[in-house]
mmCIF file with all atom_site columns, C-alpha atoms in Angstrom:
data_model
loop_
_atom_site.group_PDB
_atom_site.id
_atom_site.type_symbol
_atom_site.label_atom_id
_atom_site.label_alt_id
_atom_site.label_comp_id
_atom_site.label_asym_id
_atom_site.label_entity_id
_atom_site.label_seq_id
_atom_site.pdbx_PDB_ins_code
_atom_site.Cartn_x
_atom_site.Cartn_y
_atom_site.Cartn_z
_atom_site.occupancy
_atom_site.B_iso_or_equiv
_atom_site.pdbx_formal_charge
_atom_site.auth_seq_id
_atom_site.auth_comp_id
_atom_site.auth_asym_id
_atom_site.auth_atom_id
_atom_site.pdbx_PDB_model_num
ATOM 1   C CA . GLN A 1 1   ? -2.147  -8.046  -12.365 1.00 53.00 ? 1   GLN A CA 1
ATOM 2   C CA . ARG A 1 2   ? -5.335  -10.173 -11.537 1.00 60.00 ? 2   ARG A CA 1
ATOM 3   C CA . GLY A 1 3   ? -4.628  -14.007 -10.644 1.00 61.00 ? 3   GLY A CA 1
ATOM 4   C CA . GLY A 1 4   ? -1.192  -13.231 -10.216 1.00 67.00 ? 4   GLY A CA 1
ATOM 5   C CA . SER A 1 5   ? 1.426   -10.982 -7.991  1.00 73.00 ? 5   SER A CA 1
ATOM 6   C CA . VAL A 1 6   ? 3.065   -8.134  -9.008  1.00 81.00 ? 6   VAL A CA 1
ATOM 7   C CA . LEU A 1 7   ? 6.130   -6.267  -7.686  1.00 87.00 ? 7   LEU A CA 1
ATOM 8   C CA . ALA A 1 8   ? 6.656   -2.996  -8.231  1.00 91.00 ? 8   ALA A CA 1
ATOM 9   C CA . GLN A 1 9   ? 9.358   -0.178  -7.185  1.00 92.00 ? 9   GLN A CA 1
ATOM 10  C CA . ILE A 1 10  ? 9.707   3.257   -6.832  1.00 91.00 ? 10  ILE A CA 1
ATOM 11  C CA . ARG A 1 11  ? 13.027  5.281   -6.177  1.00 90.00 ? 11  ARG A CA 1
ATOM 12  C CA . TYR A 1 12  ? 13.163  8.979   -6.006  1.00 85.00 ? 12  TYR A CA 1
ATOM 13  C CA . GLY A 1 13  ? 15.553  11.619  -4.956  1.00 85.00 ? 13  GLY A CA 1
ATOM 14  C CA . LYS A 1 14  ? 18.273  14.415  -6.090  1.00 89.00 ? 14  LYS A CA 1
ATOM 15  C CA . LYS A 1 15  ? 20.346  10.983  -7.619  1.00 92.00 ? 15  LYS A CA 1
ATOM 16  C CA . VAL A 1 16  ? 19.120  7.242   -8.253  1.00 90.00 ? 16  VAL A CA 1
ATOM 17  C CA . TYR A 1 17  ? 21.832  5.042   -8.693  1.00 87.00 ? 17  TYR A CA 1
ATOM 18  C CA . SER A 1 18  ? 19.354  1.733   -9.518  1.00 89.00 ? 18  SER A CA 1
ATOM 19  C CA . PRO A 1 19  ? 16.080  1.748   -10.615 1.00 88.00 ? 19  PRO A CA 1
ATOM 20  C CA . THR A 1 20  ? 15.336  -1.414  -8.383  1.00 93.00 ? 20  THR A CA 1
ATOM 21  C CA . VAL A 1 21  ? 15.241  -1.280  -4.070  1.00 94.00 ? 21  VAL A CA 1
ATOM 22  C CA . ALA A 1 22  ? 17.796  -3.391  -2.486  1.00 94.00 ? 22  ALA A CA 1
ATOM 23  C CA . LYS A 1 23  ? 16.540  -5.834  0.071   1.00 96.00 ? 23  LYS A CA 1
ATOM 24  C CA . HIS A 1 24  ? 16.320  -4.151  3.772   1.00 97.00 ? 24  HIS A CA 1
ATOM 25  C CA . THR A 1 25  ? 16.660  -0.522  2.201   1.00 95.00 ? 25  THR A CA 1
ATOM 26  C CA . ALA A 1 26  ? 12.851  0.614   1.602   1.00 96.00 ? 26  ALA A CA 1
ATOM 27  C CA . ARG A 1 27  ? 11.573  3.438   3.730   1.00 95.00 ? 27  ARG A CA 1
ATOM 28  C CA . VAL A 1 28  ? 7.935   2.147   2.931   1.00 97.00 ? 28  VAL A CA 1
ATOM 29  C CA . LEU A 1 29  ? 6.458   -1.136  1.559   1.00 98.00 ? 29  LEU A CA 1
ATOM 30  C CA . VAL A 1 30  ? 2.922   -0.550  0.636   1.00 98.00 ? 30  VAL A CA 1
ATOM 31  C CA . THR A 1 31  ? 0.652   -4.307  -0.297  1.00 96.00 ? 31  THR A CA 1
ATOM 32  C CA . LEU A 1 32  ? -2.791  -4.552  -1.777  1.00 94.00 ? 32  LEU A CA 1
ATOM 33  C CA . GLU A 1 33  ? -3.123  -7.464  -0.178  1.00 94.00 ? 33  GLU A CA 1
ATOM 34  C CA . GLN A 1 34  ? -2.128  -8.844  3.448   1.00 95.00 ? 34  GLN A CA 1
ATOM 35  C CA . ILE A 1 35  ? 0.134   -11.936 2.841   1.00 94.00 ? 35  ILE A CA 1
ATOM 36  C CA . GLU A 1 36  ? 2.010   -10.067 0.187   1.00 94.00 ? 36  GLU A CA 1
ATOM 37  C CA . ALA A 1 37  ? 3.550   -7.727  3.147   1.00 96.00 ? 37  ALA A CA 1
ATOM 38  C CA . LEU A 1 38  ? 4.883   -10.876 4.445   1.00 95.00 ? 38  LEU A CA 1
ATOM 39  C CA . ARG A 1 39  ? 6.280   -12.075 1.303   1.00 93.00 ? 39  ARG A CA 1
ATOM 40  C CA . PHE A 1 40  ? 8.202   -9.018  0.334   1.00 96.00 ? 40  PHE A CA 1
ATOM 41  C CA . ALA A 1 41  ? 8.820   -8.052  4.145   1.00 97.00 ? 41  ALA A CA 1
ATOM 42  C CA . ASP A 1 42  ? 12.875  -8.257  3.610   1.00 97.00 ? 42  ASP A CA 1
ATOM 43  C CA . TYR A 1 43  ? 12.765  -5.287  1.317   1.00 97.00 ? 43  TYR A CA 1
ATOM 44  C CA . LEU A 1 44  ? 11.635  -2.873  3.706   1.00 98.00 ? 44  LEU A CA 1
ATOM 45  C CA . SER A 1 45  ? 14.491  -1.033  6.297   1.00 97.00 ? 45  SER A CA 1
ATOM 46  C CA . GLU A 1 46  ? 14.869  -1.638  9.861   1.00 96.00 ? 46  GLU A CA 1
ATOM 47  C CA . ASP A 1 47  ? 12.937  1.911   10.432  1.00 96.00 ? 47  ASP A CA 1
ATOM 48  C CA . GLY A 1 48  ? 10.858  1.448   7.485   1.00 97.00 ? 48  GLY A CA 1
ATOM 49  C CA . VAL A 1 49  ? 6.874   1.266   7.546   1.00 98.00 ? 49  VAL A CA 1
ATOM 50  C CA . CYS A 1 50  ? 4.578   -0.898  6.103   1.00 98.00 ? 50  CYS A CA 1
ATOM 51  C CA . VAL A 1 51  ? 0.772   -0.044  4.851   1.00 98.00 ? 51  VAL A CA 1
ATOM 52  C CA . ALA A 1 52  ? -0.757  -3.042  4.133   1.00 98.00 ? 52  ALA A CA 1
ATOM 53  C CA . ASN A 1 53  ? -4.518  -3.628  3.088   1.00 98.00 ? 53  ASN A CA 1
ATOM 54  C CA . SER A 1 54  ? -6.048  -5.636  5.415   1.00 97.00 ? 54  SER A CA 1
ATOM 55  C CA . GLN A 1 55  ? -7.783  -7.700  2.497   1.00 95.00 ? 55  GLN A CA 1
ATOM 56  C CA . ALA A 1 56  ? -7.214  -11.420 1.929   1.00 93.00 ? 56  ALA A CA 1
ATOM 57  C CA . ILE A 1 57  ? -7.410  -12.757 -1.954  1.00 89.00 ? 57  ILE A CA 1
ATOM 58  C CA . ILE A 1 58  ? -7.482  -16.418 -1.639  1.00 87.00 ? 58  ILE A CA 1
ATOM 59  C CA . PRO A 1 59  ? -4.840  -17.670 -4.053  1.00 85.00 ? 59  PRO A CA 1
ATOM 60  C CA . VAL A 1 60  ? -5.571  -20.878 -6.268  1.00 87.00 ? 60  VAL A CA 1
ATOM 61  C CA . THR A 1 61  ? -3.112  -22.896 -4.003  1.00 88.00 ? 61  THR A CA 1
ATOM 62  C CA . VAL A 1 62  ? -5.383  -22.143 -1.211  1.00 91.00 ? 62  VAL A CA 1
ATOM 63  C CA . SER A 1 63  ? -8.925  -22.580 -3.017  1.00 91.00 ? 63  SER A CA 1
ATOM 64  C CA . SER A 1 64  ? -7.665  -26.052 -4.613  1.00 93.00 ? 64  SER A CA 1
ATOM 65  C CA . GLY A 1 65  ? -6.799  -27.445 -1.436  1.00 93.00 ? 65  GLY A CA 1
ATOM 66  C CA . ALA A 1 66  ? -3.050  -27.448 -1.969  1.00 94.00 ? 66  ALA A CA 1
ATOM 67  C CA . ALA A 1 67  ? -2.218  -25.000 0.976   1.00 93.00 ? 67  ALA A CA 1
ATOM 68  C CA . LYS A 1 68  ? -3.584  -23.041 3.827   1.00 94.00 ? 68  LYS A CA 1
ATOM 69  C CA . TYR A 1 69  ? -4.232  -19.608 3.980   1.00 93.00 ? 69  TYR A CA 1
ATOM 70  C CA . PRO A 1 70  ? -3.181  -18.348 7.538   1.00 92.00 ? 70  PRO A CA 1
ATOM 71  C CA . GLN A 1 71  ? -5.893  -17.230 10.273  1.00 91.00 ? 71  GLN A CA 1
ATOM 72  C CA . ASN A 1 72  ? -3.448  -15.018 12.151  1.00 94.00 ? 72  ASN A CA 1
ATOM 73  C CA . VAL A 1 73  ? -2.387  -12.708 9.460   1.00 95.00 ? 73  VAL A CA 1
ATOM 74  C CA . LYS A 1 74  ? -2.359  -9.450  11.672  1.00 96.00 ? 74  LYS A CA 1
ATOM 75  C CA . GLU A 1 75  ? -0.512  -10.911 14.307  1.00 97.00 ? 75  GLU A CA 1
ATOM 76  C CA . MET A 1 76  ? 1.840   -12.420 12.251  1.00 97.00 ? 76  MET A CA 1
ATOM 77  C CA . LEU A 1 77  ? 2.351   -8.648  10.661  1.00 97.00 ? 77  LEU A CA 1
ATOM 78  C CA . ASP A 1 78  ? 2.581   -7.153  14.035  1.00 97.00 ? 78  ASP A CA 1
ATOM 79  C CA . ASP A 1 79  ? 5.102   -9.580  14.740  1.00 97.00 ? 79  ASP A CA 1
ATOM 80  C CA . VAL A 1 80  ? 7.646   -8.771  11.588  1.00 97.00 ? 80  VAL A CA 1
ATOM 81  C CA . PHE A 1 81  ? 7.098   -4.958  11.341  1.00 98.00 ? 81  PHE A CA 1
ATOM 82  C CA . LYS A 1 82  ? 7.668   -2.397  14.278  1.00 97.00 ? 82  LYS A CA 1
ATOM 83  C CA . LYS A 1 83  ? 5.901   0.111   12.507  1.00 98.00 ? 83  LYS A CA 1
ATOM 84  C CA . LEU A 1 84  ? 2.335   -1.261  10.784  1.00 98.00 ? 84  LEU A CA 1
ATOM 85  C CA . VAL A 1 85  ? -0.348  0.378   9.180   1.00 98.00 ? 85  VAL A CA 1
ATOM 86  C CA . PHE A 1 86  ? -3.173  -2.133  8.731   1.00 98.00 ? 86  PHE A CA 1
ATOM 87  C CA . ILE A 1 87  ? -5.897  -0.570  6.745   1.00 98.00 ? 87  ILE A CA 1
ATOM 88  C CA . ASP A 1 88  ? -9.269  -1.841  5.429   1.00 98.00 ? 88  ASP A CA 1
ATOM 89  C CA . ALA A 1 89  ? -8.727  0.155   2.229   1.00 98.00 ? 89  ALA A CA 1
ATOM 90  C CA . ALA A 1 90  ? -12.148 -1.306  0.557   1.00 97.00 ? 90  ALA A CA 1
ATOM 91  C CA . LYS A 1 91  ? -14.129 -0.238  3.230   1.00 98.00 ? 91  LYS A CA 1
ATOM 92  C CA . ILE A 1 92  ? -12.603 3.158   3.471   1.00 98.00 ? 92  ILE A CA 1
ATOM 93  C CA . ALA A 1 93  ? -13.219 3.280   -0.500  1.00 98.00 ? 93  ALA A CA 1
ATOM 94  C CA . ILE A 1 94  ? -17.004 2.118   -0.274  1.00 98.00 ? 94  ILE A CA 1
ATOM 95  C CA . GLU A 1 95  ? -17.427 4.785   2.181   1.00 98.00 ? 95  GLU A CA 1
ATOM 96  C CA . CYS A 1 96  ? -16.076 7.581   0.040   1.00 98.00 ? 96  CYS A CA 1
ATOM 97  C CA . GLY A 1 97  ? -18.288 6.327   -2.812  1.00 97.00 ? 97  GLY A CA 1
ATOM 98  C CA . ASN A 1 98  ? -16.640 3.221   -5.100  1.00 97.00 ? 98  ASN A CA 1
ATOM 99  C CA . ILE A 1 99  ? -14.373 0.304   -4.113  1.00 97.00 ? 99  ILE A CA 1
ATOM 100 C CA . ARG A 1 100 ? -12.419 0.791   -7.231  1.00 96.00 ? 100 ARG A CA 1
ATOM 101 C CA . ALA A 1 101 ? -10.896 3.671   -5.185  1.00 97.00 ? 101 ALA A CA 1
ATOM 102 C CA . ALA A 1 102 ? -9.072  1.079   -2.276  1.00 97.00 ? 102 ALA A CA 1
ATOM 103 C CA . ASN A 1 103 ? -5.520  1.797   -4.023  1.00 96.00 ? 103 ASN A CA 1
ATOM 104 C CA . THR A 1 104 ? -5.977  5.549   -3.863  1.00 98.00 ? 104 THR A CA 1
ATOM 105 C CA . VAL A 1 105 ? -6.700  5.056   0.125   1.00 98.00 ? 105 VAL A CA 1
ATOM 106 C CA . LEU A 1 106 ? -3.298  3.047   0.262   1.00 98.00 ? 106 LEU A CA 1
ATOM 107 C CA . LEU A 1 107 ? -1.902  5.788   -1.362  1.00 98.00 ? 107 LEU A CA 1
ATOM 108 C CA . GLY A 1 108 ? -2.959  8.471   1.162   1.00 98.00 ? 108 GLY A CA 1
ATOM 109 C CA . ALA A 1 109 ? -2.184  6.133   3.843   1.00 98.00 ? 109 ALA A CA 1
ATOM 110 C CA . THR A 1 110 ? 1.290   5.996   2.367   1.00 98.00 ? 110 THR A CA 1
ATOM 111 C CA . SER A 1 111 ? 1.661   9.741   1.898   1.00 97.00 ? 111 SER A CA 1
ATOM 112 C CA . ASN A 1 112 ? 2.045   10.016  5.624   1.00 97.00 ? 112 ASN A CA 1
ATOM 113 C CA . HIS A 1 113 ? 5.528   8.188   5.315   1.00 97.00 ? 113 HIS A CA 1
ATOM 114 C CA . LEU A 1 114 ? 6.908   10.051  2.361   1.00 95.00 ? 114 LEU A CA 1
ATOM 115 C CA . ASP A 1 115 ? 8.174   13.853  2.252   1.00 92.00 ? 115 ASP A CA 1
ATOM 116 C CA . LEU A 1 116 ? 6.289   14.896  -0.395  1.00 94.00 ? 116 LEU A CA 1
ATOM 117 C CA . PRO A 1 117 ? 3.745   17.862  0.000   1.00 95.00 ? 117 PRO A CA 1
ATOM 118 C CA . LEU A 1 118 ? 0.250   17.774  0.214   1.00 95.00 ? 118 LEU A CA 1
ATOM 119 C CA . ASP A 1 119 ? -0.494  19.794  -2.581  1.00 96.00 ? 119 ASP A CA 1
ATOM 120 C CA . CYS A 1 120 ? 2.013   17.562  -5.010  1.00 96.00 ? 120 CYS A CA 1
ATOM 121 C CA . TRP A 1 121 ? -0.297  14.745  -4.151  1.00 97.00 ? 121 TRP A CA 1
ATOM 122 C CA . HIS A 1 122 ? -3.582  16.314  -5.016  1.00 97.00 ? 122 HIS A CA 1
ATOM 123 C CA . LYS A 1 123 ? -1.888  17.638  -7.969  1.00 97.00 ? 123 LYS A CA 1
ATOM 124 C CA . ALA A 1 124 ? -0.542  14.115  -9.062  1.00 97.00 ? 124 ALA A CA 1
ATOM 125 C CA . ILE A 1 125 ? -4.337  12.822  -9.023  1.00 97.00 ? 125 ILE A CA 1
ATOM 126 C CA . GLU A 1 126 ? -5.502  15.571  -10.644 1.00 97.00 ? 126 GLU A CA 1
ATOM 127 C CA . ILE A 1 127 ? -3.183  15.023  -13.414 1.00 97.00 ? 127 ILE A CA 1
ATOM 128 C CA . ALA A 1 128 ? -3.369  11.102  -13.416 1.00 96.00 ? 128 ALA A CA 1
ATOM 129 C CA . VAL A 1 129 ? -7.124  10.477  -12.510 1.00 96.00 ? 129 VAL A CA 1
ATOM 130 C CA . LYS A 1 130 ? -9.944  11.143  -15.606 1.00 92.00 ? 130 LYS A CA 1
ATOM 131 C CA . GLY A 1 131 ? -11.746 14.538  -14.579 1.00 91.00 ? 131 GLY A CA 1
ATOM 132 C CA . LYS A 1 132 ? -15.159 12.444  -13.575 1.00 95.00 ? 132 LYS A CA 1
ATOM 133 C CA . TYR A 1 133 ? -13.126 10.419  -11.063 1.00 96.00 ? 133 TYR A CA 1
ATOM 134 C CA . THR A 1 134 ? -10.722 13.092  -9.544  1.00 97.00 ? 134 THR A CA 1
ATOM 135 C CA . ASP A 1 135 ? -12.996 14.233  -6.637  1.00 97.00 ? 135 ASP A CA 1
ATOM 136 C CA . LEU A 1 136 ? -13.791 10.728  -5.725  1.00 98.00 ? 136 LEU A CA 1
ATOM 137 C CA . ASN A 1 137 ? -9.994  10.161  -5.698  1.00 98.00 ? 137 ASN A CA 1
ATOM 138 C CA . LYS A 1 138 ? -9.093  12.965  -3.417  1.00 98.00 ? 138 LYS A CA 1
ATOM 139 C CA . LYS A 1 139 ? -11.321 12.214  -1.186  1.00 98.00 ? 139 LYS A CA 1
ATOM 140 C CA . ALA A 1 140 ? -10.179 8.646   -0.900  1.00 98.00 ? 140 ALA A CA 1
ATOM 141 C CA . PHE A 1 141 ? -6.562  9.649   -0.577  1.00 98.00 ? 141 PHE A CA 1
ATOM 142 C CA . ASP A 1 142 ? -7.706  12.021  2.374   1.00 98.00 ? 142 ASP A CA 1
ATOM 143 C CA . ALA A 1 143 ? -9.425  9.283   3.783   1.00 98.00 ? 143 ALA A CA 1
ATOM 144 C CA . GLY A 1 144 ? -6.490  7.365   3.643   1.00 98.00 ? 144 GLY A CA 1
ATOM 145 C CA . ARG A 1 145 ? -3.984  10.039  4.874   1.00 98.00 ? 145 ARG A CA 1
ATOM 146 C CA . ASN A 1 146 ? -6.316  10.737  7.862   1.00 98.00 ? 146 ASN A CA 1
ATOM 147 C CA . PHE A 1 147 ? -6.669  6.992   8.762   1.00 97.00 ? 147 PHE A CA 1
ATOM 148 C CA . ARG A 1 148 ? -5.433  6.295   12.492  1.00 87.00 ? 148 ARG A CA 1
#
């Protein structure tokens, strides 16, 4: 959603008892913007990993002068998360051919922390993405997966 915050939760397994993730239980927290990682940090389990896009999106409260955007976000994230993947998904997506694949870069980085086989991820991309963008998205996914 442009201009606002969105929280999406995904649970999967042999038996899922609730559609929502309880605080302090998520295995992975993925954020499209760096400050969002701090906002939703309390959902992550103690041994979980945060995959955070390094992009800063300046909220209206900051652009209007009512608030200030922190200058040391990476250091704050390092303090909060034991396991952090801090990735410039936009830069990697551009290198792959299109900035709009940044979310797929993040998906690739996330895939390293979930117990789903690589071929399942690629098959999902083939199913979910329009044919002419499939190769781009697979490239972006692989770039995110190989990010170190």
